[in-house]
PDB file of C-alpha atoms in Angstrom:
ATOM      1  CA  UNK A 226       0.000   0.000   0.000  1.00 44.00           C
ATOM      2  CA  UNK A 227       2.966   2.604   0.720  1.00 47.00           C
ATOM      3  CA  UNK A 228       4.995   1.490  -2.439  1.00 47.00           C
ATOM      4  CA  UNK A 229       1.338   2.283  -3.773  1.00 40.00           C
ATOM      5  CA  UNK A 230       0.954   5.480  -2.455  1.00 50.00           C
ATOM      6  CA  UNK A 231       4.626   6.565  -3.070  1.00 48.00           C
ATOM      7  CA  UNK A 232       3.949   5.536  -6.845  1.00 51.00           C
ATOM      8  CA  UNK A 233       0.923   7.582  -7.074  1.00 47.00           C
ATOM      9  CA  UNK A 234       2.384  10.807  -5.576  1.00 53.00           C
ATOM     10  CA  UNK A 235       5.836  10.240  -8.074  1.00 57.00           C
ATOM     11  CA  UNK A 236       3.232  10.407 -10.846  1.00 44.00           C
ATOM     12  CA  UNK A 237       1.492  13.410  -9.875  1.00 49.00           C
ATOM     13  CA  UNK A 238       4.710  15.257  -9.155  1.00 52.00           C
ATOM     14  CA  UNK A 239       6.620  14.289 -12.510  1.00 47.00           C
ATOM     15  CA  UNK A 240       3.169  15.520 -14.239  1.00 45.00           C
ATOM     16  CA  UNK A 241       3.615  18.643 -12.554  1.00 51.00           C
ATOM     17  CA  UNK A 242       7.252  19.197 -13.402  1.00 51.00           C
ATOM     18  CA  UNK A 243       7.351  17.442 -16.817  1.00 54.00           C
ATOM     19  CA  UNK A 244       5.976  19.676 -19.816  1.00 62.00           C
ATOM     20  CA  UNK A 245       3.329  17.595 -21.499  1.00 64.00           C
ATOM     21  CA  UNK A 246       2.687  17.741 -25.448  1.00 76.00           C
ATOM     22  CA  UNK A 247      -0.273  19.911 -26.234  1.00 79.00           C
ATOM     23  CA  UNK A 248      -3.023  18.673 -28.167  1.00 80.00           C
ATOM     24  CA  UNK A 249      -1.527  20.333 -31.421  1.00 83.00           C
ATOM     25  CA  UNK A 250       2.066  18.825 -31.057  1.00 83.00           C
ATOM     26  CA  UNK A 251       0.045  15.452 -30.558  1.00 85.00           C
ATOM     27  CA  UNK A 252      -1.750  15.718 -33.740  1.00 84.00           C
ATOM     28  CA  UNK A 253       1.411  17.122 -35.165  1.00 86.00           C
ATOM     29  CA  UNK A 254       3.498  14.251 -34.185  1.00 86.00           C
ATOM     30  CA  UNK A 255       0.640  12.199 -35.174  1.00 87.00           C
ATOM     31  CA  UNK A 256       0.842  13.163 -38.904  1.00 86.00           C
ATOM     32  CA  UNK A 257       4.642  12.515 -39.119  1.00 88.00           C
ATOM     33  CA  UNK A 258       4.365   8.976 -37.790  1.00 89.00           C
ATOM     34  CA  UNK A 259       3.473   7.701 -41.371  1.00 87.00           C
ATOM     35  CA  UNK A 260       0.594   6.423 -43.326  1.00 89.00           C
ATOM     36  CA  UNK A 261       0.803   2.864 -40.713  1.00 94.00           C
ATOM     37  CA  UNK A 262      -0.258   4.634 -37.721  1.00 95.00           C
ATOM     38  CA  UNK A 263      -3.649   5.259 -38.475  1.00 96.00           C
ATOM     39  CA  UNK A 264      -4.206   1.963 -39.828  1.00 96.00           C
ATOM     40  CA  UNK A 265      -2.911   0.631 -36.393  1.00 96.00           C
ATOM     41  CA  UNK A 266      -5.023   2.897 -35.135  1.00 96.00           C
ATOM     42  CA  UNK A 267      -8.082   1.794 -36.554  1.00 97.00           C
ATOM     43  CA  UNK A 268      -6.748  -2.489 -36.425  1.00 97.00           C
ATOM     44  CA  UNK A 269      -6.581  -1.688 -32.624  1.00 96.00           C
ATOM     45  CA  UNK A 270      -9.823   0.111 -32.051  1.00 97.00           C
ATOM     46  CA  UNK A 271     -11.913  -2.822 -34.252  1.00 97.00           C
ATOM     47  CA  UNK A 272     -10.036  -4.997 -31.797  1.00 96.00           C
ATOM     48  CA  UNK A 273     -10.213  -3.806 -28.570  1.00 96.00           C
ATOM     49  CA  UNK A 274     -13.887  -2.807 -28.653  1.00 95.00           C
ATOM     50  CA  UNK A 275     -15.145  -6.209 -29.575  1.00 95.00           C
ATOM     51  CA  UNK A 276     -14.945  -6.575 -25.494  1.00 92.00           C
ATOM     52  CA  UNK A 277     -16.627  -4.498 -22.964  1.00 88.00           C
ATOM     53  CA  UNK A 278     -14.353  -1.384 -23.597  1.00 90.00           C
ATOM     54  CA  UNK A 279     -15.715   1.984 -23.752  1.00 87.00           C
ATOM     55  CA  UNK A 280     -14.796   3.264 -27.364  1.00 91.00           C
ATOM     56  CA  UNK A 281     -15.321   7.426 -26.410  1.00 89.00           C
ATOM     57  CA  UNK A 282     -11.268   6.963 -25.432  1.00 91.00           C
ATOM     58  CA  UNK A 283     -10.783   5.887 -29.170  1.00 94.00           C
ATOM     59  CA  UNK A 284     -13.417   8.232 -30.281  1.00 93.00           C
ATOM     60  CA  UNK A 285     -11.826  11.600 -29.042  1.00 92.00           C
ATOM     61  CA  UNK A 286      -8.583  10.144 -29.881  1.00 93.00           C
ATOM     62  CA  UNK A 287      -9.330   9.319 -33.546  1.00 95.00           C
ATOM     63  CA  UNK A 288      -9.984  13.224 -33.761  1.00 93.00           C
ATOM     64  CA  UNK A 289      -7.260  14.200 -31.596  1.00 92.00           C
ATOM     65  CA  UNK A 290      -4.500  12.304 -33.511  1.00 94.00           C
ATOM     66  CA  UNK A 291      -6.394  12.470 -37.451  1.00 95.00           C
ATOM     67  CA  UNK A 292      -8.542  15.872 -37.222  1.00 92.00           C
ATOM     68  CA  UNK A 293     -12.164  15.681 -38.622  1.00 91.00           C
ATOM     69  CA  UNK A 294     -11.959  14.215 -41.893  1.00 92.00           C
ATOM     70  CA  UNK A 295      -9.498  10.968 -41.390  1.00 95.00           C
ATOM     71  CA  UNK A 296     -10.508  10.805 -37.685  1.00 95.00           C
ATOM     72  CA  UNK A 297     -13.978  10.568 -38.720  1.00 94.00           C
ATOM     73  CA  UNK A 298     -13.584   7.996 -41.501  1.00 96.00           C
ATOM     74  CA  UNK A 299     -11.770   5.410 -38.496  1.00 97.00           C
ATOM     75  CA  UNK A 300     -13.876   5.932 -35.676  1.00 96.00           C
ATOM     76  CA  UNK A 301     -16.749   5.203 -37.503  1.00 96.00           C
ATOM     77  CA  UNK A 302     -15.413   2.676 -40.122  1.00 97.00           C
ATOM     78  CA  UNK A 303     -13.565   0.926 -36.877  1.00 97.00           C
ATOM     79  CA  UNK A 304     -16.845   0.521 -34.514  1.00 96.00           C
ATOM     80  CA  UNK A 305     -18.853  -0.483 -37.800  1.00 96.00           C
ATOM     81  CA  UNK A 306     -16.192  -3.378 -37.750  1.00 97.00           C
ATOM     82  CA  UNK A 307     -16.063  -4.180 -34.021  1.00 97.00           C
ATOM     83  CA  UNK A 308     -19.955  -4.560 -34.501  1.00 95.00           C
ATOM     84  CA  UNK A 309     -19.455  -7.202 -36.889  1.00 97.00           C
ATOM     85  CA  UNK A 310     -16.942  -8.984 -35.056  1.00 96.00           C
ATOM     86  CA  UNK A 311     -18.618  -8.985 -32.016  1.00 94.00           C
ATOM     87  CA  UNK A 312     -21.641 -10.413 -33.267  1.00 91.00           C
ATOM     88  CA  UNK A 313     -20.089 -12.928 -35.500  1.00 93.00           C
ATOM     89  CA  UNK A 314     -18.072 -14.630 -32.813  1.00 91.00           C
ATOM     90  CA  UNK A 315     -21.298 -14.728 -30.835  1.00 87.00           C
ATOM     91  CA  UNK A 316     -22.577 -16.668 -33.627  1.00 86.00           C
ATOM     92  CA  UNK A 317     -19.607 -19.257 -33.940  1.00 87.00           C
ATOM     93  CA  UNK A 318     -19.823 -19.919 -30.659  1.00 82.00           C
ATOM     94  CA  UNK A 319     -22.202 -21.229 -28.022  1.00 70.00           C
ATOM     95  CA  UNK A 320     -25.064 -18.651 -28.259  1.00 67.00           C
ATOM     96  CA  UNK A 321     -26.140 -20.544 -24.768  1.00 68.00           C
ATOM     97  CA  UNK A 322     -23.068 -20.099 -23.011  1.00 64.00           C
ATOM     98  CA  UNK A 323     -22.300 -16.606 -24.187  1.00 62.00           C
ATOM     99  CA  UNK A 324     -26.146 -15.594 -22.754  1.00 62.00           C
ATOM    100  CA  UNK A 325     -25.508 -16.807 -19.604  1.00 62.00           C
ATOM    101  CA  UNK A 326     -22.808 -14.660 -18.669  1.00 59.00           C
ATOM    102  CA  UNK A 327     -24.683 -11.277 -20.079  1.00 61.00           C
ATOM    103  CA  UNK A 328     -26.212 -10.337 -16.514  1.00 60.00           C
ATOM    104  CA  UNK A 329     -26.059  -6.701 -17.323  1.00 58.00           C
ATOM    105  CA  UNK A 330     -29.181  -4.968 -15.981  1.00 59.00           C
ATOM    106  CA  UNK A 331     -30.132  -3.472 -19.383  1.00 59.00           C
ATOM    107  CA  UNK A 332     -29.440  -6.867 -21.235  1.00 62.00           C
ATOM    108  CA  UNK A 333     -33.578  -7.952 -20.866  1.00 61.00           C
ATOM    109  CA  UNK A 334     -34.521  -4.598 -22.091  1.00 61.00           C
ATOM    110  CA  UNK A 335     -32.341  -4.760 -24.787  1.00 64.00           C
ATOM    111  CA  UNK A 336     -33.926  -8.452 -25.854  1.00 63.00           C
ATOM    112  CA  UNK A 337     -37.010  -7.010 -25.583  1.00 64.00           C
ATOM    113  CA  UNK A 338     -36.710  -4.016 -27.728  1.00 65.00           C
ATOM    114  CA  UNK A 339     -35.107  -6.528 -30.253  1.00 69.00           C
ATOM    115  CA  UNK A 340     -37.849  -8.675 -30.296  1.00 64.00           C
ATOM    116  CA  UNK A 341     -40.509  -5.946 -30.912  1.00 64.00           C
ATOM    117  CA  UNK A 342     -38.756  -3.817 -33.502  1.00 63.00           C
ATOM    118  CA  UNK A 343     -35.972  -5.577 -34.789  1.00 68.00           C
ATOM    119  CA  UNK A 344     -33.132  -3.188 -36.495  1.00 70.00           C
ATOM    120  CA  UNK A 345     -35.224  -0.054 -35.818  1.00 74.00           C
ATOM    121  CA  UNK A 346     -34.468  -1.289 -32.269  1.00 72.00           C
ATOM    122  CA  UNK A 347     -30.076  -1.217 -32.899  1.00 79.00           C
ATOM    123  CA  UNK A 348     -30.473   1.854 -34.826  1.00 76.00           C
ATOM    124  CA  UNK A 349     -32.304   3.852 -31.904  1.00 73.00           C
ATOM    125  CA  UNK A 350     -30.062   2.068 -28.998  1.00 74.00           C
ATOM    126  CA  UNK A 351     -27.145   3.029 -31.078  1.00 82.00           C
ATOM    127  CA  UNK A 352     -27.653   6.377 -31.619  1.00 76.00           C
ATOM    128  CA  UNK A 353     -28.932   7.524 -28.124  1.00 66.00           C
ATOM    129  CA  UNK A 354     -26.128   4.968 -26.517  1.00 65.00           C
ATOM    130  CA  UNK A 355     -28.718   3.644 -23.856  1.00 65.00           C
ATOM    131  CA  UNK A 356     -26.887   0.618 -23.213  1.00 73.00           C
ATOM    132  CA  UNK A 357     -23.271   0.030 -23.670  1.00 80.00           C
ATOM    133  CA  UNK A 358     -22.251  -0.887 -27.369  1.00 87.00           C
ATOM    134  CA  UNK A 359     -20.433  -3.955 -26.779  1.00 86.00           C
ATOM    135  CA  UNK A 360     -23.384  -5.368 -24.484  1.00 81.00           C
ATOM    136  CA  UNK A 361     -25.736  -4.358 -27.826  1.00 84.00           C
ATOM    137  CA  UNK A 362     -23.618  -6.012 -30.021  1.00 88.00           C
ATOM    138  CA  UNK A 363     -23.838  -9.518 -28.051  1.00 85.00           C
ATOM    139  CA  UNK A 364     -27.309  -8.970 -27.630  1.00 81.00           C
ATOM    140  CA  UNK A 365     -27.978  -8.785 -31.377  1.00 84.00           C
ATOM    141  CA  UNK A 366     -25.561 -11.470 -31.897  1.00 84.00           C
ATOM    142  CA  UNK A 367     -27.884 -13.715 -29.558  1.00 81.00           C
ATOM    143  CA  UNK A 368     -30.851 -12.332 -31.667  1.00 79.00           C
ATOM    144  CA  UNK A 369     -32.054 -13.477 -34.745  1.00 76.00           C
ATOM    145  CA  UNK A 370     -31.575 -10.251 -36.682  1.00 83.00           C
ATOM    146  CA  UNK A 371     -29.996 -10.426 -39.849  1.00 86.00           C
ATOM    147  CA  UNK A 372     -26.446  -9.464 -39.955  1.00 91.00           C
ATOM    148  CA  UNK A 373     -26.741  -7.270 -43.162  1.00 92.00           C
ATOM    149  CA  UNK A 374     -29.795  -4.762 -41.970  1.00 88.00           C
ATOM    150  CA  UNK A 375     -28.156  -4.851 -38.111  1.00 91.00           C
ATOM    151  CA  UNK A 376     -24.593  -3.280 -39.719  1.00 93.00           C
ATOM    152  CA  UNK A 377     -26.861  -0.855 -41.786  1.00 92.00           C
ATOM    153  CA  UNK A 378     -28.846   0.195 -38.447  1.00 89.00           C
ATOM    154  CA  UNK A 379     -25.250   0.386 -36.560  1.00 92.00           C
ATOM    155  CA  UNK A 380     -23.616   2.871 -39.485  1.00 92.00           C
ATOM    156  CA  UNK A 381     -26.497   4.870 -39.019  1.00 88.00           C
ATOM    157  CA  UNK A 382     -27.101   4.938 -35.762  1.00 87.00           C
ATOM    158  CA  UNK A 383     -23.181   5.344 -34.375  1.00 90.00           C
ATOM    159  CA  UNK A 384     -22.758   7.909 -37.190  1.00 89.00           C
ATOM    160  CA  UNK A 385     -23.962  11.342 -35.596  1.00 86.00           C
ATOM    161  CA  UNK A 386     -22.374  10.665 -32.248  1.00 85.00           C
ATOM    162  CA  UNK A 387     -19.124   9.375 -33.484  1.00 90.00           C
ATOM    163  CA  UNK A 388     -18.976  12.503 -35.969  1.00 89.00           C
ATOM    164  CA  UNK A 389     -19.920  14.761 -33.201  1.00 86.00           C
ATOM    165  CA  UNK A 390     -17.495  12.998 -30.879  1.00 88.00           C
ATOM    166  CA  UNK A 391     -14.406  13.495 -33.287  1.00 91.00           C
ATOM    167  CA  UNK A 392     -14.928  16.651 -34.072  1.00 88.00           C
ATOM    168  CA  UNK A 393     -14.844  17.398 -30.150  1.00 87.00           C
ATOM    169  CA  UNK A 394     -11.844  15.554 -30.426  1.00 87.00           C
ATOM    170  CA  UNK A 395     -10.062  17.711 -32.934  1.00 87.00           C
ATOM    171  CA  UNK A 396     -11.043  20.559 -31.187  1.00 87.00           C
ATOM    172  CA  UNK A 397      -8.952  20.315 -28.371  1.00 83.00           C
ATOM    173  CA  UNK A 398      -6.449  21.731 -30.987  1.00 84.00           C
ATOM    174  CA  UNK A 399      -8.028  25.037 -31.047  1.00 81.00           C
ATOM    175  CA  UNK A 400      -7.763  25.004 -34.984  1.00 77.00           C
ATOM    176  CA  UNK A 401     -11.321  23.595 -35.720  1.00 72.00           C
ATOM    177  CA  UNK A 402     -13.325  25.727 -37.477  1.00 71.00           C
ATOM    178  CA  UNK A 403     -16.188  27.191 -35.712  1.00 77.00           C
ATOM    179  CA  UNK A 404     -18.715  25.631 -38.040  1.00 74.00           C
ATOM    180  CA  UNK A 405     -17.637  22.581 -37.311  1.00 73.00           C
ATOM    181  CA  UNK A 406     -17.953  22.356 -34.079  1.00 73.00           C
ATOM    182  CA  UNK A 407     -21.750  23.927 -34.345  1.00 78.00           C
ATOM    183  CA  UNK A 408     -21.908  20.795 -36.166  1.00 72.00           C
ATOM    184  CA  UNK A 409     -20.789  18.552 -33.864  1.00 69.00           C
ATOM    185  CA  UNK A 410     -23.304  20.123 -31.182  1.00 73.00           C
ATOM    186  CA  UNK A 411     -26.207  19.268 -33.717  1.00 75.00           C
ATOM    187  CA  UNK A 412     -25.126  15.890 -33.868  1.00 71.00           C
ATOM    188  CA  UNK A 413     -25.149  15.129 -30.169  1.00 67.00           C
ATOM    189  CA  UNK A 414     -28.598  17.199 -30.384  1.00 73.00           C
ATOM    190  CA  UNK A 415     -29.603  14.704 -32.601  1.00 69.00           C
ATOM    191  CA  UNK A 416     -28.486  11.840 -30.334  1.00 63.00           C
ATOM    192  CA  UNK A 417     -30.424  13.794 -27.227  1.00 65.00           C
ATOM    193  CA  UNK A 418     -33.757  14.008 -29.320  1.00 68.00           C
ATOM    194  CA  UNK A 419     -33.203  10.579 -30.297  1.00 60.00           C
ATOM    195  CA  UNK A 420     -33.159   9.711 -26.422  1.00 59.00           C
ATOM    196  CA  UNK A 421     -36.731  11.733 -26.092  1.00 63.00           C
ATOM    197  CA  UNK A 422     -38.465  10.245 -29.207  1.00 63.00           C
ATOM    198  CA  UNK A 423     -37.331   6.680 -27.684  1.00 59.00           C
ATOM    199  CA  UNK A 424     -38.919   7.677 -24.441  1.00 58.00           C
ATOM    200  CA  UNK A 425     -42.296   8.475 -25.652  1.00 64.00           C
ATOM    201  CA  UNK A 426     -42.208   5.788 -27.894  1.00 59.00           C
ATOM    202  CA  UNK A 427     -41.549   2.925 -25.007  1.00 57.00           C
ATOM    203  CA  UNK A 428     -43.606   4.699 -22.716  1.00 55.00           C
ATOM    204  CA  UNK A 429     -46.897   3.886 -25.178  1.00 53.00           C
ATOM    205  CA  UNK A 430     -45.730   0.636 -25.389  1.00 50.00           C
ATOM    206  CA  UNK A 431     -47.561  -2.961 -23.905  1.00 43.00           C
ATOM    207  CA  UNK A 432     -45.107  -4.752 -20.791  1.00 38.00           C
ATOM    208  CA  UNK A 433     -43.387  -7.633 -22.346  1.00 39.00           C
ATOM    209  CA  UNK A 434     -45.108 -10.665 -19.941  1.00 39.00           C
ATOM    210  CA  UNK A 435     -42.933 -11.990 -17.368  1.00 36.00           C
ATOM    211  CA  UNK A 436     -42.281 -15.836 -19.090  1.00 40.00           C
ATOM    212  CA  UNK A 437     -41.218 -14.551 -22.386  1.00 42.00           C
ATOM    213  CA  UNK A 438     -37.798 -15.871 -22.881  1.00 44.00           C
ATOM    214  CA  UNK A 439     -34.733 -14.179 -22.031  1.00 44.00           C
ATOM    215  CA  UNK A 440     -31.397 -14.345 -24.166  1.00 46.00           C
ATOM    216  CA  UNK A 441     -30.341 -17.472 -22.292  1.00 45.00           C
ATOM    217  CA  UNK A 442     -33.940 -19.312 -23.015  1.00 45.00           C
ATOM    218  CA  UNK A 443     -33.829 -18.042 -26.965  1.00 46.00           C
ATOM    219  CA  UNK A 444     -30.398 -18.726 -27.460  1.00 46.00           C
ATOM    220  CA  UNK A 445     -31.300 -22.199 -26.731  1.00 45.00           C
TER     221      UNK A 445
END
């Protein structure tokens, strides 16, 4: 516990006394790395997402490192692929096994919504981020949504939030263009009306009855 303490207090001190990059000289150092760092970039956020990771680090780092335009094209071409992954190695492997170790709270809802609406249901949950996106993406994989219209729904769903995320991202620079990030406030409006119209539109909605089956039961 000391060694612990010590270690944390060395860190806070060398922070203090060590000059950090700014965001600038990280996107500048970012850009002289070569043409293989952002395809790293995007081979390790695919990767790394397909578990339970948050993405928003890789997110605000794809505009960060990139700026708008390239950042934009790998955060959202790189979660489009971790959704695939995810739910294809749900698929090639015990459906029943997999189930039974998704005890997340929002894991029923999420069947639910599935079973009533299908890929309207990913492309709302995606784009008002009710539930976390790798617990989505076993949920559909448990589902039997088809794969093609469930990667349409993702793209469209994870596309205003990831935009608006990047930009965000970028702006931490201090060169993005005020329009832009006007834009990127849109595009998380978007995301916040998405969250309303979902509201209202569960709230008119029948209760699912207590014995229909949960992922477990249907991935039997």
């Amino acid at each position: 516990m000391l060694a612990t303490i010590v270690g944390i207090a060395a860190l806070f001190v060398a922070a203090l006394l060590v000059p950090l990059p700014s965001p600038q000289q990280i996107q500048d150092w970012a850009g002289s790395v070569g043409p293989i760092f952002p395809l790293v970039f995007f081979v390790v956020h695919a990767l790394v997402t397909v578990a339970p990771i948050p993405r928003t680090v890789f997110t605000v780092s794809a505009g960060l490192l990139f700026g708008p335009v390239l950042g934009i094209a790998l955060a959202v071409g790189a979660t489009t692929v971790s959704a695939a992954l995810a739910v294809l190695l749900v698929r090639a492997l015990d459906r029943e096994q997999v189930a039974s170790r998704l005890t997340h709270p929002a894991v029923r809802s999420v069947d639910d919504r599935l079973r009533r609406r299908g890929w309207l249901a990913v492309g709302s949950l995606r784009l008002i981020a009710f539930v976390p996106f790798s617990v989505l993406n076993y949920c559909c994989g448990l589902s039997s949504i088809r794969f093609w219209p469930y990667m349409v729904a993702t793209l469209l769903g994870v596309l205003p939030g990831t935009v608006g995320t990047v930009i965000l991202g970028d702006a931490l620079t201090g060169n993005t263009h005020p329009a832009l990030i006007v834009f990127s406030g849109a595009l998380i409006a978007i995301g916040v009306l998405g969250l309303v119209v979902d509201a209202r539109w569960n709230s008119g909605e029948s209760v699912v009855p207590a014995e229909e089956p949960t992922p477990a039961a249907a991935a039997k």
